[in-house]
XYZ file of C-alpha atoms in Angstrom:
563
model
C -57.784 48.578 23.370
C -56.940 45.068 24.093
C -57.759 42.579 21.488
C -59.862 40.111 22.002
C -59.233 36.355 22.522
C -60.625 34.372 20.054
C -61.630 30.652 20.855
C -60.443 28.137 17.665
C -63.208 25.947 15.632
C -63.090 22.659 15.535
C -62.318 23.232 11.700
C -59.146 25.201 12.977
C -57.707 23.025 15.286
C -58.387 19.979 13.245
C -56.282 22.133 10.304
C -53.620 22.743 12.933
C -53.481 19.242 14.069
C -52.904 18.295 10.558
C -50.444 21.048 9.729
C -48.333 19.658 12.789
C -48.813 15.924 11.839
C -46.975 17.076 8.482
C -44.470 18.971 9.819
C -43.580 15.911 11.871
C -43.625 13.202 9.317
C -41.801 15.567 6.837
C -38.848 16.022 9.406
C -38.794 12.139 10.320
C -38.322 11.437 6.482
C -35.766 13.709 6.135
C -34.174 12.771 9.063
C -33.494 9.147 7.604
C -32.641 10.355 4.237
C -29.680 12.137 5.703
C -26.350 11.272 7.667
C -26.372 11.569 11.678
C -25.074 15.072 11.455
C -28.455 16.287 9.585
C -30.507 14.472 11.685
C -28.628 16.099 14.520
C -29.185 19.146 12.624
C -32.585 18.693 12.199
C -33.891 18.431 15.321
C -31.209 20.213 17.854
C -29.511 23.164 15.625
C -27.189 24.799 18.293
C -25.633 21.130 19.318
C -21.636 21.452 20.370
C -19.974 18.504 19.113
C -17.472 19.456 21.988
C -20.189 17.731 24.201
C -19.997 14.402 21.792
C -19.699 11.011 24.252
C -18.366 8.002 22.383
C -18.952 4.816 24.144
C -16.999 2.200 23.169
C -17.443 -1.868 23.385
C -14.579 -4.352 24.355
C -13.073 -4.198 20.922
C -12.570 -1.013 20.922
C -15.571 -0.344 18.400
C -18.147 2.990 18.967
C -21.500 1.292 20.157
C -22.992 4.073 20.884
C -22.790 7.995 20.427
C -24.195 10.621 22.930
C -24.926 14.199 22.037
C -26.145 16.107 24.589
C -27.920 19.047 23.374
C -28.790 20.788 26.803
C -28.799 19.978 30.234
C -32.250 17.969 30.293
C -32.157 16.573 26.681
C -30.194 13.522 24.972
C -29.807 12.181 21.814
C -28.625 8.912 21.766
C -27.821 7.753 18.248
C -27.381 4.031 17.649
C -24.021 2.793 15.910
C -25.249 0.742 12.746
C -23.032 -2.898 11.940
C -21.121 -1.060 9.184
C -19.949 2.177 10.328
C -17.894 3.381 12.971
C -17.306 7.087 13.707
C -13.899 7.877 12.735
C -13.773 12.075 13.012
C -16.026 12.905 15.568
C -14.044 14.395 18.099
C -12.174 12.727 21.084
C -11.651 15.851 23.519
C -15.164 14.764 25.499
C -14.575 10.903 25.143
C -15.760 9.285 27.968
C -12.820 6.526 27.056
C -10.433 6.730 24.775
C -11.168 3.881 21.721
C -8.381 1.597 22.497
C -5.912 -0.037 20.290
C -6.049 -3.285 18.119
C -3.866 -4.627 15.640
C -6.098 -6.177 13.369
C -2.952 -8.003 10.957
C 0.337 -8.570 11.093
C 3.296 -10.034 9.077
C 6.949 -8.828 9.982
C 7.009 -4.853 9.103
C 3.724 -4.994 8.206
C 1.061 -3.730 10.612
C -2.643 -2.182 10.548
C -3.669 -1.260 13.780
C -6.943 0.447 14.829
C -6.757 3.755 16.934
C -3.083 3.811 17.438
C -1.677 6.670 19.356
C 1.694 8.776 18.988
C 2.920 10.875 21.429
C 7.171 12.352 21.605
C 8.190 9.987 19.094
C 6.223 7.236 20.764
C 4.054 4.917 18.807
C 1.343 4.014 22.236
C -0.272 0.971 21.838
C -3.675 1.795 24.240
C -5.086 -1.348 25.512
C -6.564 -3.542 28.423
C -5.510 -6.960 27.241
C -1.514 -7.786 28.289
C 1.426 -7.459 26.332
C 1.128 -11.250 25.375
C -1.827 -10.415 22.804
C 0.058 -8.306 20.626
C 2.590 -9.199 18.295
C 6.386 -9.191 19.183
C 7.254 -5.249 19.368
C 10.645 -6.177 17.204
C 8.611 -7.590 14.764
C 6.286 -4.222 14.508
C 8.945 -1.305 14.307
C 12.589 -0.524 14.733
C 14.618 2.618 15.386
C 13.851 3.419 11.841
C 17.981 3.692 12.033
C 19.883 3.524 8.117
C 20.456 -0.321 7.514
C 24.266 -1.785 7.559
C 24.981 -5.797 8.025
C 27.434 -5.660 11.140
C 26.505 -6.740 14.668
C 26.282 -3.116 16.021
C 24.124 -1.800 13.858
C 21.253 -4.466 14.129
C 21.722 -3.907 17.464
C 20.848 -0.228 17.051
C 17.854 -0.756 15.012
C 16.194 -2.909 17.637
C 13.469 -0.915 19.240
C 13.167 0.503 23.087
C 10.098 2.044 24.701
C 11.093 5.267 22.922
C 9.939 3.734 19.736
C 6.658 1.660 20.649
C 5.429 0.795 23.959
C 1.757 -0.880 25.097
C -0.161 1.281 28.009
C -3.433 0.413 29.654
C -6.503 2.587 29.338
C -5.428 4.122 32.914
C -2.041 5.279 31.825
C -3.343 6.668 28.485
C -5.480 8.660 30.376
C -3.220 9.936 33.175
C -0.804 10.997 30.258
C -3.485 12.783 27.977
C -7.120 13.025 29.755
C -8.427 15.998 30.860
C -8.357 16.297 34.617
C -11.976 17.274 34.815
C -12.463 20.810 35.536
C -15.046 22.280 33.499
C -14.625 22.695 29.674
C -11.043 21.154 30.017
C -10.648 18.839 26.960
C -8.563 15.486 26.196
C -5.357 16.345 24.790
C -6.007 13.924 21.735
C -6.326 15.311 18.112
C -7.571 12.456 15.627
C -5.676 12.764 12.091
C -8.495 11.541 9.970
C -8.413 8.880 7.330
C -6.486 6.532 6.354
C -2.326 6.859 7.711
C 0.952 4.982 5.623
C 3.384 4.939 8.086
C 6.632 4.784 6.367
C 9.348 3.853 9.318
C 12.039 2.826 6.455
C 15.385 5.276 6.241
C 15.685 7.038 2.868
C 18.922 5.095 2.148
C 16.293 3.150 0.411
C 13.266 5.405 -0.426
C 15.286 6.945 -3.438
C 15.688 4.144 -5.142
C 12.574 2.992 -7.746
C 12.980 -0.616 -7.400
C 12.627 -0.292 -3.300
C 9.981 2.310 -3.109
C 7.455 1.177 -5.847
C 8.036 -2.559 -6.098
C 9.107 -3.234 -2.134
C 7.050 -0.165 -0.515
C 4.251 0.417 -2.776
C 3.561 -3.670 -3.283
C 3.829 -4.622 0.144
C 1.677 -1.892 0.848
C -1.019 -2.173 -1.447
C -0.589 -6.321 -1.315
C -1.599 -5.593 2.438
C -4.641 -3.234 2.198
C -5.919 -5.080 -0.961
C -5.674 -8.617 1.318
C -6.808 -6.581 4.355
C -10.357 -5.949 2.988
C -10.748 -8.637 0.163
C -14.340 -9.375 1.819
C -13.253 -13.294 -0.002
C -10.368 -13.738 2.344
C -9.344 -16.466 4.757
C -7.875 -14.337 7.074
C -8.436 -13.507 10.692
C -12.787 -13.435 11.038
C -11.481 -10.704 13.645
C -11.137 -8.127 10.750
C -13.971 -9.443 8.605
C -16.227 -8.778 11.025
C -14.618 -5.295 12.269
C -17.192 -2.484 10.657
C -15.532 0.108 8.295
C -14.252 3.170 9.501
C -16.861 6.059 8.898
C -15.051 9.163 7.451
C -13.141 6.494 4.976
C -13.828 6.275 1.678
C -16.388 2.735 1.272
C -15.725 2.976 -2.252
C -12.864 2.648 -4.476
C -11.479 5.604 -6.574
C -12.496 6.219 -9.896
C -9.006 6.412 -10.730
C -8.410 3.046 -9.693
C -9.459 0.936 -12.475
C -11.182 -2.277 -10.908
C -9.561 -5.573 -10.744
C -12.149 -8.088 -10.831
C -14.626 -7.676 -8.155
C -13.094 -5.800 -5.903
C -10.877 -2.940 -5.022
C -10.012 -0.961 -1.742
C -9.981 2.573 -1.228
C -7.013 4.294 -1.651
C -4.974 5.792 1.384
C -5.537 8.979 3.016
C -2.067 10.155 3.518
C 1.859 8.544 3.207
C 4.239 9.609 5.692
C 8.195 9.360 5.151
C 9.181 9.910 8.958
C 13.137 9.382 8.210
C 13.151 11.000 4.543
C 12.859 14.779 3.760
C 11.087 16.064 0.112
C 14.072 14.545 -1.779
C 15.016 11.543 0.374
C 12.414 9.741 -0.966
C 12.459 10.457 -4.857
C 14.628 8.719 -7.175
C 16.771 10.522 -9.595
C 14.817 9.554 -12.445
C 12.007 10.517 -11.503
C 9.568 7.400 -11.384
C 8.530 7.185 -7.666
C 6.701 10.568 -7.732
C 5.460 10.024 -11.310
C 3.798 6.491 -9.908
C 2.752 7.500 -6.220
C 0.744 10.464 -8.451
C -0.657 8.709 -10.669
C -1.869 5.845 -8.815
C -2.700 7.801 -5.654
C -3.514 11.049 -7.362
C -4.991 12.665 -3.941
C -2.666 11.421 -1.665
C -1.217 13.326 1.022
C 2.701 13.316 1.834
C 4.164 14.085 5.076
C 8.197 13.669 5.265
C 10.707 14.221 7.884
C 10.141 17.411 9.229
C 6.655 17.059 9.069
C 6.998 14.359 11.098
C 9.447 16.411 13.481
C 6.753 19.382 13.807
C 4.481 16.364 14.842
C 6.216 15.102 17.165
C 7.716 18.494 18.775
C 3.916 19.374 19.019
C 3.011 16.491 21.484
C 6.323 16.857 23.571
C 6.167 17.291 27.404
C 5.135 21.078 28.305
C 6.702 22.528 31.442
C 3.888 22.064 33.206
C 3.994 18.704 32.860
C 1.114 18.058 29.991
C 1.033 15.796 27.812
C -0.212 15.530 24.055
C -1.080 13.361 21.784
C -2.108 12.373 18.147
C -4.474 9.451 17.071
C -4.637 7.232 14.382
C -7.912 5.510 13.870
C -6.707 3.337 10.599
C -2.904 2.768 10.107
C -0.705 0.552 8.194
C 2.595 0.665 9.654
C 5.919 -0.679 7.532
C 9.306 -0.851 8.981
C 11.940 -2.604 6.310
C 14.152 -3.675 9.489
C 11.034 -5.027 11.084
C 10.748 -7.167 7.677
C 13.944 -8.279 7.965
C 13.368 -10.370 11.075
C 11.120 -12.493 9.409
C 11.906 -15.928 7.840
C 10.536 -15.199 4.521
C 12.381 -11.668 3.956
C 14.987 -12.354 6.122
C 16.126 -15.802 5.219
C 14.524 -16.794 1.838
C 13.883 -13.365 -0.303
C 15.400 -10.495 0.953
C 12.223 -8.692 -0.165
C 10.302 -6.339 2.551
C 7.007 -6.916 0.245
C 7.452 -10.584 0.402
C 6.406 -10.800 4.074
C 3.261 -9.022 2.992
C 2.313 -10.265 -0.300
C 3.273 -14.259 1.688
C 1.042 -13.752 4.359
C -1.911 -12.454 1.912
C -1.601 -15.145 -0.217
C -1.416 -17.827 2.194
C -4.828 -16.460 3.706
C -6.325 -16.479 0.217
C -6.700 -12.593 0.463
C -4.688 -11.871 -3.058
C -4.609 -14.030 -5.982
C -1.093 -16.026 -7.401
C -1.341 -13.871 -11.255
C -1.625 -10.307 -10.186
C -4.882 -9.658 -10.407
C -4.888 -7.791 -7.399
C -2.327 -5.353 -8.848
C -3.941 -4.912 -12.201
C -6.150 -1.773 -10.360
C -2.709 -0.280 -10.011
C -0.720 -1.105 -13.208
C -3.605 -0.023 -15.109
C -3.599 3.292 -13.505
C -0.382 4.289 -14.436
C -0.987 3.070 -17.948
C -4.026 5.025 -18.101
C -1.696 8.260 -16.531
C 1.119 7.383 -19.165
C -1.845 7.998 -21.758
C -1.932 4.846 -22.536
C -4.954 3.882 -25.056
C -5.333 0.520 -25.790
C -8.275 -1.135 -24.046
C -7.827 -2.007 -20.642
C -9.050 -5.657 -19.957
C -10.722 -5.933 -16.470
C -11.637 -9.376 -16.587
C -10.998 -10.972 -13.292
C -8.603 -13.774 -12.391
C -10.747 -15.632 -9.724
C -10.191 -19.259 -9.945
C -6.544 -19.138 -12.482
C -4.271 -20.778 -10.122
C -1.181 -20.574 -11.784
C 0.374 -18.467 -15.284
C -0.992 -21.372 -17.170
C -4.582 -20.503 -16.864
C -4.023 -17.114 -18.590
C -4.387 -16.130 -21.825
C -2.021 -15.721 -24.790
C -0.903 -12.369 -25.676
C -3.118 -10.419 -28.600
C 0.469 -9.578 -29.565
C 4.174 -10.639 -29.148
C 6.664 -7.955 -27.832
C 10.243 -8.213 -26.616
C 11.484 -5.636 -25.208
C 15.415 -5.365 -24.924
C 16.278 -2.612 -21.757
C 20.271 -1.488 -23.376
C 22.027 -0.368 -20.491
C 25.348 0.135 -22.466
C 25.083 3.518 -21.652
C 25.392 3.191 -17.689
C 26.681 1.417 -15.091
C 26.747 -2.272 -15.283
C 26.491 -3.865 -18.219
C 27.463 -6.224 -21.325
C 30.567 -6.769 -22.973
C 30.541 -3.961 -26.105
C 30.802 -7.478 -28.781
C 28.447 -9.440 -26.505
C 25.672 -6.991 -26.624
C 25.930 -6.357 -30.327
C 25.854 -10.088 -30.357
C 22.410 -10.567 -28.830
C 20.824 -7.484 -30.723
C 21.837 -9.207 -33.873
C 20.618 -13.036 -32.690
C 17.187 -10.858 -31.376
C 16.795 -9.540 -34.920
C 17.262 -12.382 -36.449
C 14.923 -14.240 -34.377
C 12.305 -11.690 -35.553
C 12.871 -12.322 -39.278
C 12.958 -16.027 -39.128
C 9.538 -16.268 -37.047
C 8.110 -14.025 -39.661
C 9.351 -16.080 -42.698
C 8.977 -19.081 -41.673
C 6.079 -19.033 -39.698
C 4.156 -15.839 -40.759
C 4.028 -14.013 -37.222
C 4.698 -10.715 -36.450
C 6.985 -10.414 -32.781
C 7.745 -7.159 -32.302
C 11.009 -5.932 -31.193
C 12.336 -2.951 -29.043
C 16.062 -2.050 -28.237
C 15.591 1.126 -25.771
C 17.855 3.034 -23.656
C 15.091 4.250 -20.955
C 17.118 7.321 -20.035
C 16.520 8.446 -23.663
C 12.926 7.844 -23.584
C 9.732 9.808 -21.836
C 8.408 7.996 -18.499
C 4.657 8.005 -20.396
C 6.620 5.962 -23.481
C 8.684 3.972 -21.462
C 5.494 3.393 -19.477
C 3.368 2.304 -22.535
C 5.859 0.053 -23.987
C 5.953 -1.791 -20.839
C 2.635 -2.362 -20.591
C 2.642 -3.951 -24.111
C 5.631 -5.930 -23.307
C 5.338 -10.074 -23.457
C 8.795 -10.735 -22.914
C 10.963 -8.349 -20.854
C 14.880 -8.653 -21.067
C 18.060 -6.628 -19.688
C 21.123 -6.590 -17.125
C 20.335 -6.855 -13.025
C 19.335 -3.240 -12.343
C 17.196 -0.614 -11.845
C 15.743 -0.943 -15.215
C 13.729 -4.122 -14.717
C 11.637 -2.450 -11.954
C 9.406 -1.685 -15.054
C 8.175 -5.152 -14.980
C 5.638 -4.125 -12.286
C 3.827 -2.460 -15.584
C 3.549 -5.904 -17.421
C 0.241 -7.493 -17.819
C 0.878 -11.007 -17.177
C 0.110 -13.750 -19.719
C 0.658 -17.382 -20.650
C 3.937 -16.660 -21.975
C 5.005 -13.566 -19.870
C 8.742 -13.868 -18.993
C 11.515 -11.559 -17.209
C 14.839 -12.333 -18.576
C 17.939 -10.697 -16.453
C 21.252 -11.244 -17.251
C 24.428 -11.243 -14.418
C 27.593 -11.653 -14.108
C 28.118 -15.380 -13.703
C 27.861 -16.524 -10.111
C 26.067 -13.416 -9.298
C 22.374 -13.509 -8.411
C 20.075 -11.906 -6.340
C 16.220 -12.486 -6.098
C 15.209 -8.505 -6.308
C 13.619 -8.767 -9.826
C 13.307 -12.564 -9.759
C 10.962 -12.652 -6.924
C 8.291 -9.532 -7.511
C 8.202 -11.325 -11.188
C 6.816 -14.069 -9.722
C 4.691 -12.689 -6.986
C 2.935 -10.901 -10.117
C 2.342 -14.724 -11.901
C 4.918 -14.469 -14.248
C 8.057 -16.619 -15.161
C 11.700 -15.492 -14.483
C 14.845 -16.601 -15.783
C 18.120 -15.695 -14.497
C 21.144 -16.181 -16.947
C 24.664 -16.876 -16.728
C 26.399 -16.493 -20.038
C 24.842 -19.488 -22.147
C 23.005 -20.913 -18.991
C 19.829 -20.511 -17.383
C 17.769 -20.780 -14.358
C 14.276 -20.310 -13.229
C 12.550 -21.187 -9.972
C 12.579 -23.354 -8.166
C 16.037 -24.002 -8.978
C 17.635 -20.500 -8.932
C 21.234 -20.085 -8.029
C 22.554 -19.253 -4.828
C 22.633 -15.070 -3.781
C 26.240 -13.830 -4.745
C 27.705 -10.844 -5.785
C 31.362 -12.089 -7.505
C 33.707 -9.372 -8.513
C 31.922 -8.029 -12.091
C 28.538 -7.484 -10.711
C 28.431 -4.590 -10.835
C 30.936 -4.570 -13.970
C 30.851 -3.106 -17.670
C 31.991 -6.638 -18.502
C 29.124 -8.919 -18.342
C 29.255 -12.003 -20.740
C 26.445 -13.170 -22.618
C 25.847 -15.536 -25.624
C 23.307 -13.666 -27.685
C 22.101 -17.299 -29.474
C 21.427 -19.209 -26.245
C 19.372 -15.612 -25.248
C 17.655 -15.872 -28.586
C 16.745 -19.758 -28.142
C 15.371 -19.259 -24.787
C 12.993 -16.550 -25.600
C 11.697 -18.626 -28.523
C 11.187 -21.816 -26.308
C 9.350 -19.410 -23.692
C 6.833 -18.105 -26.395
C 5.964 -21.967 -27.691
C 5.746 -23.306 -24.466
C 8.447 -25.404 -24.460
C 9.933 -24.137 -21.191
């Protein structure tokens, strides 16, 4: 028996009227209390990202995305000024986002939506060749690094290592051809990329990686997105990448105001697992603990990577994007006046070019997010000052130390070092020192004679951080001093062979705020009237000179002020 149809009250439609009206306003609300993909969610549950249509404006920036949910309805969600889509997925892209390099300095680059493809770095772009920095100055052949004539010629780069296509060509090489359900051959590798184009002939040693690599590299990104910079409006007004962390890590402490997020991934594309750890130990132990979710890629990675987007026999072509990546090439450095001519420091074309722009401070404030995180790895637990630096323009406007510590670094067990009598000599002068301060003047300066190889890298760690005064033979050693908290009185003391110099330690102590000295025998020097670069026969000796009283005077002068 067929039931029969029943006609609704007015009471029942007005309850289903408001039953809807809630339904509606409850979804809307939810809607904006979520990200895109719940709204998307929300409203159209079987949607195929597959189908996703990014629109992009003449900078390369998503305007607008498309989702088309079926064949008569579109979604069309508007970009906002401070995010743009960074993993949704490029195999339906009407256009391919194309590349800009948003700063430069010599072998330091951050691009937007670079491409690599064989090997190639693909710079994607409608504007000409003119609008891009100098390739040379960008990358090299990533070759190992000798001084003779053929060599620098072999480092200089071809179209095998970088070359600049127009939209057109990027899309005859990797674009879909249009039959149906036929994707782009372009996979996005998400986040943010450190590409690493120096030869390990330098990665596995601790003063290159951390205070070259590492402080070019995070002199760069902190500079890059210091929202108080004077560089390029370009950048400033470029929205963040969505799918990148907005906010810094927790396990960055923060220095002052601000403090960038911390990169995605590091790739070593010309050094395998080992070729870019030191024998010590120290450039694992400080990549960790500063960058404790870091990815590494090395060589073969690198090699799988780039055998993946090779030529197929058919004639198809792959290829890999980068939406965010900072690429450094040392060689690339090299051909720039202030590495090149002046330093001899890759991070000195980096941390120049920042400070110049007003994007980093002069007293390593901008590092302090970094030292302080490998204190606070080391186990260190003394209190961690985070007042800022904005406004000290030079080591003068710090403060004093709370405390007075000289740290000796004895290298009389390795490789380069003092005269047996000579070192026994300063020891003795540094002790005395100590004794005499106290006696006459009542003050406690604490003394430490170490041998680091003896020592744990979470000691050696926390007595550098504690250190006012740090003092030892050119070498590896002194890298430590990127671990100082700078001061008033902060001073790196390094001892050569006289006539020898070079500006390794001498320059990162200063980029950090602090004073250097560089001493010959019974004779100093200290910007900005070092000695010329030499390396005399004896560098790298076991019979370096030194007069332990004219050490002993010098540290004492530092500490009042007098020099």
């Amino acid at each position: 028996m067929p039931l029969a149809r029943q006609t609704l009250s007015r009471r029942d439609a007005f309850l289903v009227l408001i039953g809807a009206s809630c339904a509606y306003v409850f979804a809307t609300v939810l809607a904006y209390g979520s990200t895109s993909s719940s709204i998307i969610q929300s409203h159209l549950p079987k949607i195929n990202l597959g189908q996703a249509k990014i629109l992009y404006d003449a900078a390369g920036i998503a305007a607008t995305v498309t989702l088309t949910a079926t064949a008569t309805e579109t979604i069309t969600l508007p970009s906002t000024p401070t995010q743009v889509p960074l993993n949704l997925d490029l195999g339906r892209a009407e256009e391919l986002p194309e590349t800009s390099v948003d700063l430069h300095a010599p072998g330091w680059t951050l691009f937007r939506n670079l491409y690599m493809a064989n090997g190639t770095f693909y710079i994607v772009s409608s504007l000409p060749a003119s609008e891009f920095p100098e390739i040379r100055m960008m990358t090299s052949t990533g070759l190992p690094a000798f001084n003779t004539p053929e060599n620098i010629a072999l480092r200089e780069p071809t179209n095998l290592d970088m070359e600049i296509i127009t939209p057109a060509a990027a899309r005859q090489r990797w674009a879909g051809q249009g039959q149906e359900q036929e994707r782009h051959w372009v996979r996005t590798i998400e986040g943010s990329t450190m590409l690493y184009n120096d030869p390990s002939q330098f990665l596995d040693h601790y003063y290159h990686f951390v205070a070259e690599l590492l402080f070019g590299t995070w002199a760069f990104l902190y500079g890059a997105f210091n929202p108080t910079a004077n560089i390029a409006p370009s950048l400033q007004k470029m929205p963040p990448l969505a799918g990148l962390p907005t906010q810094p890590s927790f396990n960055l402490p923060p220095a002052a105001k601000y403090q960038p997020a911390p990169p995605t991934r590091a790739i070593f594309m010309h050094a395998e697992a080992t070729g870019w750890r030191d024998k010590p130990g120290f450039n694992s132990y400080f990549l960790h603990a500063v960058f404790p979710s870091i990815s590494v890629e090395v060589q073969k990675d690198w090699a799988d990577r780039v055998a993946a987007t090779a030529p197929s026999p058919t004639g198809s072509e792959r290829a890999w994007h980068f939406p965010l990546a900072l690429l450094a090439d040392r060689s690339a450095a090299h051909r720039g006046e202030i590495c090149g001519t002046q330093t001899q420091r890759t991070a000195a074309e980096s941390w120049d070019y920042m400070r110049r722009n007003a994007a980093i401070d002069p007293v390593g404030g901008w590092w302090s997010g970094i030292r302080e995180a490998v204190l606070r790895f080391a186990g260190d637990k003394t209190h961690i000052d985070e007042r800022g630096v904005e406004g000290i323009e030079g080591q003068e406007g710090l403060p004093l130390p709370d405390n007075v510590v000289i740290t000796y670094i004895n290298r009389q067990g390795v490789r380069r070092h003092l005269i047996q009598e000579d070192h026994d000599g300063l020891v003795a002068e540094l002790e005395d020192l100590v004794r005499r301060k106290k006696v006459e003047d009542g003050v406690d300066w604490e003394l430490n004679i170490v041998q680091p190889e003896l020592m744990s890298k979470d000691d050696q760690v926390k007595l550098i951080g504690r250190t006012t005064i740090l003092l030892g033979v050119h070498g590896n050693g002194l890298t430590h001093l990127v671990m100082m908290k700078p001061t008033r009185t902060s001073a790196v003391i390094e001892m050569f062979y006289p006539g020898g110099f070079a500006h390794d330690y001498e320059w990162t102590t200063r980029a950090l705020g602090m004073r250097h000295f560089s001493v010959w025998n019974d004779t100093y020097f200290t910007h900005p009237n070092e000695p010329p670069l030499g390396y005399p026969e004896g560098f790298q000796g076991t019979s370096i000179p030194i007069n332990g009283l004219a050490v002993a005077k010098l540290i004492e002068d530092r500490l009042e002020g007098r020099v």
